[in-house]
Amino acid sequence: MSSRIEILNTGGYRSDGRRQYELRTISIDLSPQGSGADGCASLTHGLTQVNVCVFGPREAKIRSQTYHDRANVNIEVAIATFSASERRKRGRGDKRILELSQTLKSTFEPVIQTSLYPRSQIDIHIQVLQQDGGLLQACINATTLALANAGIPLYDFVCAVTGGVHSTSPLLDLTLLEENDLPNVTVAVMPRSGKVTVVSMETRLHVDRFEEIFRLAGEAAKVIHVDMKKAVRDRTEQLVASMQSVGRPPTGVDIGDEY
Amino acid sequence: MDVDDEDLFETDGMNLTWPGKSLTSAQEYMRGHGTYVDNEEVIASVSGIVERVNKLITVRAVRTRYNPEVGDLVVGRITEVQPRRWKVDGNSRQDAVLMLSSVNLPGGVQRRKVESDELQMRSFFEEGDLLVAEVQAFFGDGTMSLHTRSLSYGKLRNGQLVTVPPILIRRLKSHFISLPCGVDLILGLNGYIWVSKHIKENEREGEEAFDAEAVYSNRNDVIDDSTRLAISRVTNLINVLASRSIPLTDTVLLDAYDWSLEQEGDVKDLLQEDAGDALVATILAKG
């Protein structure tokens, strides 16, 4: 049973009070989560919340999966049973989850400089805690932040956003309600070059509408990049400040007798 | 929000950067670690501090796995026993290798390797053992090769392992620290710290009496309660300091230990938030 909620009312407001091109509130937390991970990130887009932990590069657990000239990137996604409005347990072999993992793997393999780490493995564990639309978008953004937090060399950030169209009006950053009703596409770009790394759509969209949505989503992703950049910068500044607070700045080998 | 904010962000004169940030022109500068070249521009690939030495630009990552150098002292755990070598987990990108020819064999430091040694490798080091060693060399793919050819290196016992991020450990003149409370510390540069009961100097094995029983034994000595409490206290302090990203040097640890002795409450209360804040404030005031 669905109630008739207006996707976009005549005043230009959406069901959650946003305007047409307005993005949801982003909150980013890069502090360590106590799991011993090399890097972790917790990201929310409005009500969608995703945690990512990155381990690596480290010795591969399964020898047969290593490459002699580069690192193997391994992505595991776990969706919490309480994340959606209906409680549902999804096993690791669930097709939707496997598809999501595969998309993420092919997104990040060209972005991580894997050739620097032969015979190693990078493990990325994604946990979805709350879903309110934009799952792939949140996973991509959170994974980028966790990788940057772990000190793994990347060619650039990867920033993603969803876009949809409601009878000729384009909308950005869709909630679950809007995703279920409207044709929508997820676009991920690398902001410095503007190159698009992921375009993912599971609905039908008229070709005349596609170009506008695609272009808008690309620009919106650059705006998200600003938030992500700021979070990484603040965290780096915090760490540098703590590390320099004692003794001399870390410039390498000690002479030894300062203390 | 200023979308065009592309200036280098400065903190006390340090230039911070993030992945994808364009640093400079590749025509004038050479690229170092942490950067790559694209379209005649040097671009950072990690988040950290930009360092420039003459014409070389590098980015030193603020958080990364341990980067080994020859001569580093590391603490590691044996993960595998292979023909004539052991694989050691050293908190690095790949497991390190400890060759059988790089350990001291019982019966004399200069004893040659015999075939029966190869068959008895587990009597020296088994899976799960902890050891302290030095980085001797590198293999082609960056794997460390370790050696324990000194009397101060070898198997570890009578203590507890603490793991911290490797960047918090600076290179010091000596990584073997003795705290006044009867606790010895070994600060491995790979972030593994060994906190143990104090061994007196004259009780360490001498050159002549290189006793396999003692050096490769798996049995701990008897440790009394006060030493155990001291070891736990030091472990908690290290965990608190590491969680706040304070570099771990001998002076910092000594100050922290003195401060903690003045506090009331149990050793476990050191792990509380407010105790941690107070400790950090004291350390920063002295530093």
XYZ file of C-alpha atoms in Angstrom:
546
model
C 0.000 0.000 0.000
C 1.562 3.296 -1.021
C 0.412 6.714 -0.071
C 0.480 9.417 -2.655
C 3.441 11.496 -1.612
C 4.360 14.293 -3.951
C 7.836 13.840 -5.310
C 8.111 17.499 -6.271
C 5.367 19.906 -5.359
C 4.431 23.068 -7.154
C 6.490 25.199 -4.787
C 9.609 23.312 -5.874
C 10.017 21.302 -2.664
C 10.572 17.563 -2.434
C 9.074 15.132 0.030
C 11.835 15.665 2.560
C 11.834 19.441 2.253
C 14.769 19.795 -0.107
C 14.816 21.786 -3.304
C 15.341 20.222 -6.688
C 19.132 20.235 -6.866
C 19.807 20.223 -3.161
C 21.995 17.451 -1.779
C 21.381 15.738 1.523
C 23.447 16.518 4.607
C 26.780 14.755 4.533
C 28.558 13.787 7.708
C 31.975 12.160 7.641
C 33.819 10.563 10.532
C 37.390 9.421 9.935
C 38.373 8.580 13.497
C 39.647 5.045 14.157
C 36.946 2.566 15.030
C 38.993 0.230 17.159
C 38.951 -2.675 14.734
C 42.643 -2.489 13.995
C 41.941 -1.358 10.461
C 44.513 0.642 8.573
C 41.861 3.121 7.558
C 38.175 3.539 8.271
C 35.443 5.956 7.388
C 31.847 6.428 8.396
C 29.718 8.414 5.983
C 26.106 9.462 5.976
C 24.105 10.977 3.154
C 21.009 12.123 4.962
C 19.697 8.893 6.478
C 21.854 6.484 4.506
C 24.779 5.406 6.674
C 27.755 3.306 5.619
C 30.923 2.208 7.489
C 34.022 1.142 5.611
C 37.172 -0.470 7.029
C 40.277 -0.936 4.895
C 43.029 -3.419 5.715
C 46.218 -3.399 3.763
C 48.267 -3.692 1.827
C 49.138 -6.858 3.679
C 50.210 -10.406 3.063
C 47.573 -12.258 1.078
C 45.702 -14.894 3.032
C 45.036 -17.003 -0.047
C 48.178 -17.433 -2.121
C 46.343 -18.453 -5.270
C 44.639 -15.087 -5.540
C 47.781 -12.981 -5.615
C 49.236 -11.282 -8.660
C 52.988 -11.171 -9.042
C 53.077 -7.587 -10.219
C 50.278 -5.869 -8.335
C 47.999 -6.000 -5.319
C 44.702 -7.828 -5.211
C 41.715 -5.707 -4.168
C 39.091 -7.614 -2.253
C 35.722 -6.029 -1.416
C 33.141 -7.454 0.954
C 29.792 -5.849 1.538
C 27.557 -6.623 4.500
C 24.099 -5.116 4.753
C 22.745 -5.010 8.268
C 19.413 -6.728 8.775
C 18.026 -3.618 10.445
C 19.142 -1.252 7.696
C 15.933 -1.208 5.657
C 12.368 -0.608 6.763
C 11.729 -4.362 6.746
C 14.067 -6.599 8.680
C 15.744 -8.895 6.186
C 18.757 -11.141 6.587
C 20.971 -11.234 3.503
C 23.691 -13.803 3.187
C 27.081 -13.044 1.721
C 26.165 -14.851 -1.464
C 23.157 -12.690 -2.167
C 23.171 -11.667 -5.833
C 22.503 -8.000 -5.190
C 25.362 -7.820 -2.733
C 27.699 -9.655 -5.062
C 26.831 -7.290 -7.860
C 27.485 -4.319 -5.607
C 30.843 -5.765 -4.595
C 31.770 -6.385 -8.196
C 30.854 -2.846 -9.232
C 32.906 -1.407 -6.411
C 35.853 -3.640 -7.222
C 35.939 -2.560 -10.830
C 35.561 1.056 -9.702
C 38.512 1.033 -7.359
C 40.942 -1.288 -9.073
C 41.998 1.364 -11.596
C 42.022 4.103 -8.964
C 44.322 2.452 -6.421
C 47.957 2.335 -7.493
C 48.133 -1.426 -7.117
C 51.369 -1.827 -9.060
C 53.263 -0.511 -6.028
C 52.374 -3.581 -3.966
C 53.095 -6.858 -5.721
C 51.785 -10.028 -4.108
C 49.817 -8.119 -1.505
C 46.162 -7.840 -0.724
C 43.964 -4.886 0.104
C 40.765 -5.815 1.941
C 37.839 -3.428 1.987
C 34.955 -4.252 4.305
C 31.766 -2.269 3.848
C 28.927 -2.295 6.334
C 25.612 -0.736 5.468
C 23.897 0.404 8.636
C 20.957 2.374 7.288
C 19.488 2.568 3.808
C 17.546 5.507 2.533
C 18.498 5.520 -1.128
C 21.843 6.139 -2.751
C 23.504 2.939 -1.577
C 26.096 2.684 -4.340
C 26.788 6.396 -4.010
C 27.432 6.122 -0.274
C 29.572 3.001 -0.654
C 31.789 4.634 -3.265
C 32.257 7.837 -1.282
C 32.925 6.058 1.995
C 35.402 3.657 0.378
C 37.341 6.540 -1.144
C 37.600 8.209 2.246
C 38.692 5.027 3.984
C 41.380 4.389 1.367
C 42.693 7.938 1.706
C 42.626 7.511 5.493
C 44.631 4.288 5.245
C 47.397 5.967 3.280
C 46.885 3.826 0.191
C 47.992 5.783 -2.909
C 45.097 6.780 -5.143
C 45.095 8.561 -8.468
C 42.251 10.748 -7.231
C 39.139 10.751 -5.123
C 36.079 9.026 -6.549
C 32.910 10.978 -5.770
C 29.461 9.651 -6.575
C 25.931 10.981 -6.554
C 22.539 9.804 -7.798
C 20.374 11.697 -10.205
C 16.796 11.139 -11.364
C 14.075 12.833 -13.345
C 10.525 13.548 -12.337
C 8.565 14.297 -15.506
C 11.202 16.560 -17.066
C 12.532 18.007 -13.775
C 15.910 16.604 -12.841
C 16.495 15.779 -9.177
C 19.756 15.058 -7.353
C 20.660 12.764 -4.440
C 17.499 10.699 -4.269
C 16.013 9.187 -1.162
C 14.548 5.696 -1.131
C 11.064 6.978 -1.834
C 12.246 8.840 -4.904
C 14.440 5.969 -6.075
C 11.529 3.585 -6.063
C 9.366 5.904 -8.115
C 11.692 7.597 -10.553
C 14.240 6.513 -13.137
C 17.604 7.162 -11.554
C 21.271 6.861 -12.389
C 24.381 6.797 -10.177
C 27.375 8.678 -11.552
C 30.873 8.615 -10.072
C 33.628 10.955 -11.230
C 37.261 11.644 -10.464
C 37.091 15.381 -9.793
C 40.519 16.505 -10.896
C 40.234 15.256 -14.443
C 36.466 15.164 -14.586
C 36.621 11.595 -15.835
C 33.596 9.450 -15.142
C 34.355 6.091 -13.558
C 30.923 4.624 -12.875
C 27.562 5.127 -14.516
C 25.009 2.724 -13.134
C 21.325 2.608 -13.916
C 18.784 -0.104 -13.246
C 15.638 1.614 -14.451
C 14.502 2.950 -17.773
C 15.225 6.491 -18.713
C 14.343 8.327 -21.882
C 17.435 9.173 -23.871
C 16.519 12.863 -24.173
C 16.557 13.185 -20.414
C 19.746 11.280 -19.894
C 22.246 13.895 -20.989
C 20.996 16.530 -18.607
C 20.900 14.209 -15.617
C 24.334 12.890 -16.433
C 25.839 16.336 -16.652
C 24.175 17.564 -13.481
C 25.212 14.504 -11.516
C 28.795 14.994 -12.653
C 28.791 18.543 -11.360
C 27.141 17.540 -8.103
C 29.835 14.944 -7.532
C 32.419 17.715 -7.652
C 30.535 19.516 -4.914
C 30.606 16.390 -2.762
C 34.338 16.268 -3.424
C 34.706 19.554 -1.548
C 33.210 18.038 1.600
C 35.303 14.901 1.338
C 38.466 16.870 0.716
C 37.821 19.006 3.773
C 37.295 15.970 5.998
C 40.535 14.358 4.832
C 42.414 17.612 5.198
C 41.141 18.181 8.732
C 42.057 14.683 9.783
C 45.543 15.012 8.295
C 46.033 18.306 10.069
C 44.926 16.794 13.353
C 47.319 13.874 13.049
C 50.228 16.066 12.032
C 49.568 18.394 14.956
C 49.546 15.501 17.475
C 52.672 13.985 16.049
C 54.561 17.228 16.189
C 53.406 18.132 19.664
C 56.192 16.240 21.380
C 59.896 16.884 20.900
C 61.120 17.856 17.493
C 59.258 17.408 14.228
C 59.744 13.932 12.740
C 62.462 14.542 10.197
C 64.018 11.082 10.107
C 67.081 9.674 11.800
C 67.923 10.928 15.295
C 71.364 12.031 16.258
C 70.473 10.699 19.658
C 71.438 12.888 22.522
C 68.837 15.632 22.645
C 66.775 14.344 25.576
C 31.614 26.919 0.502
C 34.457 28.016 -1.699
C 34.588 25.485 -4.508
C 37.730 26.967 -5.985
C 39.851 26.531 -2.862
C 42.905 24.936 -4.378
C 45.642 26.584 -2.332
C 48.004 24.458 -0.315
C 46.712 24.396 3.224
C 49.425 25.393 5.666
C 49.829 24.328 9.268
C 52.825 25.806 11.041
C 54.638 26.000 7.767
C 53.848 22.428 6.766
C 52.104 21.907 3.464
C 49.355 19.333 3.690
C 47.946 17.577 0.697
C 45.432 14.918 -0.327
C 45.088 12.406 -3.162
C 44.571 14.024 -6.524
C 45.972 17.415 -5.569
C 48.193 18.928 -8.184
C 51.457 20.031 -6.587
C 53.673 21.545 -9.224
C 54.905 21.340 -12.773
C 56.773 18.209 -13.777
C 59.102 20.221 -15.967
C 60.890 21.740 -12.995
C 60.621 19.044 -10.359
C 61.183 15.309 -10.106
C 58.511 13.212 -8.516
C 59.219 11.078 -5.435
C 57.213 8.701 -3.277
C 53.596 9.508 -2.752
C 53.210 11.304 -6.073
C 52.633 10.544 -9.726
C 52.960 12.457 -12.967
C 50.073 13.169 -15.283
C 50.040 15.705 -18.084
C 53.270 17.358 -16.990
C 52.010 17.901 -13.478
C 53.186 16.269 -10.283
C 50.119 15.115 -8.362
C 49.906 13.784 -4.825
C 48.527 10.271 -4.360
C 48.356 10.071 -0.549
C 47.275 12.481 2.159
C 50.187 13.861 4.112
C 52.957 16.422 4.208
C 54.664 17.725 1.092
C 58.435 17.643 1.339
C 60.814 19.246 -1.069
C 64.522 18.518 -1.291
C 66.176 20.550 -4.028
C 64.309 19.415 -7.117
C 62.635 16.364 -5.606
C 59.027 16.529 -4.412
C 57.691 13.774 -2.189
C 54.613 13.380 -0.059
C 55.119 11.689 3.283
C 51.898 9.909 4.194
C 50.562 10.688 7.633
C 49.225 7.171 8.080
C 50.639 4.179 6.323
C 51.946 0.665 6.796
C 55.463 0.265 8.041
C 58.140 1.227 5.480
C 61.220 -0.781 6.341
C 64.812 0.465 6.036
C 67.976 -1.587 6.359
C 69.116 -1.642 9.973
C 65.692 -1.133 11.526
C 64.823 -3.020 14.651
C 61.509 -4.841 14.354
C 59.406 -7.121 16.498
C 57.606 -9.847 14.605
C 55.556 -12.997 14.949
C 56.336 -16.220 13.120
C 53.493 -17.137 10.769
C 54.963 -20.021 8.782
C 57.836 -22.477 8.846
C 59.206 -23.205 5.374
C 62.292 -25.069 4.162
C 65.310 -23.204 5.566
C 63.346 -20.058 6.361
C 60.593 -18.645 8.499
C 57.893 -16.178 7.461
C 57.449 -13.383 9.969
C 54.510 -11.013 10.265
C 55.978 -7.560 10.788
C 53.013 -5.225 10.269
C 54.288 -4.437 6.790
C 52.950 -4.890 3.297
C 54.228 -8.419 3.068
C 55.482 -10.927 5.565
C 59.217 -10.725 6.221
C 61.608 -13.616 5.741
C 63.966 -14.938 8.409
C 66.519 -17.282 6.871
C 67.845 -20.191 8.873
C 71.325 -18.920 8.121
C 70.484 -15.611 9.792
C 69.806 -16.952 13.284
C 72.223 -17.904 16.021
C 72.429 -21.652 16.348
C 72.982 -23.223 19.747
C 76.469 -24.362 20.532
C 78.284 -21.197 19.670
C 77.594 -18.077 17.735
C 79.827 -19.077 14.858
C 78.604 -22.631 14.447
C 78.002 -23.750 10.907
C 74.601 -24.903 9.816
C 74.170 -28.660 9.776
C 71.535 -30.660 7.984
C 69.881 -31.709 11.205
C 69.221 -28.030 11.935
C 67.038 -27.819 8.873
C 64.927 -30.664 10.165
C 64.623 -29.167 13.615
C 63.586 -25.670 12.714
C 60.588 -25.795 14.992
C 62.840 -26.324 17.961
C 64.141 -22.821 17.339
C 61.099 -20.860 16.226
C 57.574 -22.142 15.900
C 54.398 -20.595 14.459
C 53.179 -17.941 16.880
C 56.522 -17.145 18.493
C 57.502 -13.519 18.940
C 60.984 -12.330 18.171
C 63.034 -9.160 17.889
C 65.281 -8.862 14.847
C 66.988 -6.382 12.591
C 66.320 -5.775 8.906
C 69.277 -7.068 6.980
C 68.300 -6.544 3.360
C 65.444 -6.497 0.908
C 64.287 -8.915 -1.721
C 63.381 -7.669 -5.163
C 59.700 -7.172 -4.401
C 60.298 -5.231 -1.190
C 60.094 -8.124 1.280
C 62.339 -7.639 4.308
C 65.007 -10.145 5.201
C 65.647 -10.267 8.937
C 68.501 -11.490 11.099
C 68.922 -12.162 14.796
C 72.675 -12.418 14.800
C 73.197 -10.502 17.988
C 72.804 -11.569 21.573
C 70.219 -8.915 22.231
C 67.951 -10.238 19.455
C 66.022 -13.462 19.423
C 62.898 -14.951 20.907
C 60.818 -12.845 23.293
C 59.248 -13.985 26.516
C 57.908 -12.764 29.873
C 55.822 -9.963 28.481
C 53.021 -8.533 26.410
C 52.749 -7.209 22.868
C 51.133 -3.844 22.056
C 50.380 -2.715 18.505
C 50.475 0.977 17.568
C 50.631 2.808 14.226
C 54.233 2.603 12.987
C 54.623 6.327 12.378
C 54.444 7.024 16.066
C 57.762 5.275 16.651
C 60.736 7.438 15.834
C 64.200 6.168 15.126
C 66.127 6.361 18.386
C 69.662 5.590 19.389
C 68.487 2.551 21.304
C 65.146 0.833 21.062
C 65.668 -1.157 24.237
C 64.333 0.960 27.089
C 64.369 0.156 30.779
C 61.716 1.850 32.884
C 62.431 2.306 36.586
C 59.538 0.098 37.651
C 61.147 -3.164 36.578
C 59.692 -3.137 33.079
C 61.663 -3.404 29.844
C 60.393 -2.024 26.565
C 61.394 -2.917 23.048
C 60.057 -0.347 20.569
C 59.869 -2.084 17.222
C 59.881 0.389 14.361
C 57.062 -1.529 12.744
C 54.658 -0.538 15.499
C 54.949 -3.690 17.586
C 56.034 -2.869 21.136
C 57.157 -5.542 23.560
C 56.589 -4.803 27.251
C 58.262 -7.308 29.517
C 59.747 -8.071 32.850
C 63.150 -6.526 33.369
C 66.167 -8.754 32.702
C 69.286 -7.751 34.543
C 72.348 -7.133 32.398
C 74.501 -9.776 33.994
C 71.836 -12.418 33.606
C 71.885 -12.171 29.847
C 73.648 -14.964 28.058
C 77.360 -14.447 27.550
C 79.236 -15.237 24.367
C 80.631 -18.560 25.514
C 77.527 -19.949 27.095
C 75.123 -19.626 24.208
C 72.636 -21.991 25.691
C 69.919 -23.141 23.316
C 67.787 -24.239 26.196
C 67.631 -20.758 27.590
C 67.578 -18.704 24.403
C 65.009 -20.679 22.460
C 63.013 -21.872 25.429
C 59.273 -21.369 25.369
C 58.801 -21.153 29.080
C 58.255 -17.899 30.896
C 59.999 -17.082 34.135
C 57.977 -16.593 37.280
C 56.641 -13.032 37.243
C 55.409 -11.551 40.489
C 52.229 -9.525 40.849
C 53.818 -6.112 41.137
C 55.710 -6.609 37.889
C 52.536 -7.801 36.199
C 50.751 -4.690 37.396
C 53.553 -2.503 36.118
C 53.475 -4.242 32.740
C 49.705 -3.710 32.494
C 50.078 -0.080 33.457
C 52.662 0.548 30.760
C 50.545 -1.302 28.187
C 47.508 0.829 28.994
C 49.556 4.018 28.782
C 50.903 3.039 25.385
C 47.396 2.304 24.114
C 46.096 5.639 25.358
C 48.969 7.589 23.826
C 48.679 5.754 20.538
C 44.965 6.408 20.300
C 45.700 10.134 20.567
C 48.563 9.899 18.036
C 51.272 11.025 20.427
C 54.733 9.867 19.312
C 56.244 7.265 21.628
C 59.718 8.085 22.825
C 61.445 7.090 26.045
C 60.920 10.514 27.671
C 57.222 10.515 26.821
C 56.769 7.074 28.314
C 58.735 7.930 31.442
C 56.686 11.090 31.961
C 53.481 9.185 31.383
C 54.471 6.495 33.844
C 55.375 9.032 36.532
C 52.080 10.811 35.977
C 50.102 7.608 36.223
C 51.716 6.670 39.525
C 50.346 9.880 41.009
C 46.797 9.064 39.937
C 44.382 7.306 42.186
C 42.349 4.427 40.971
C 43.136 1.175 39.267
C 45.429 0.563 36.367
C 42.373 -0.091 34.241
C 41.005 3.382 34.949
C 43.749 4.754 32.731
C 41.704 3.631 29.749
C 38.856 5.988 30.571
C 38.314 9.033 28.377
C 38.987 11.658 31.030
C 42.124 9.958 32.274
C 43.389 9.887 28.702
C 42.667 13.583 28.236
C 44.469 14.497 31.440
C 47.462 12.367 30.496
C 47.743 13.937 27.063
C 47.472 17.425 28.531
C 50.309 16.689 30.953
C 52.536 15.253 28.233
C 51.926 18.157 25.887
C 52.683 20.646 28.634
C 56.056 19.063 29.223
C 56.831 18.507 25.566
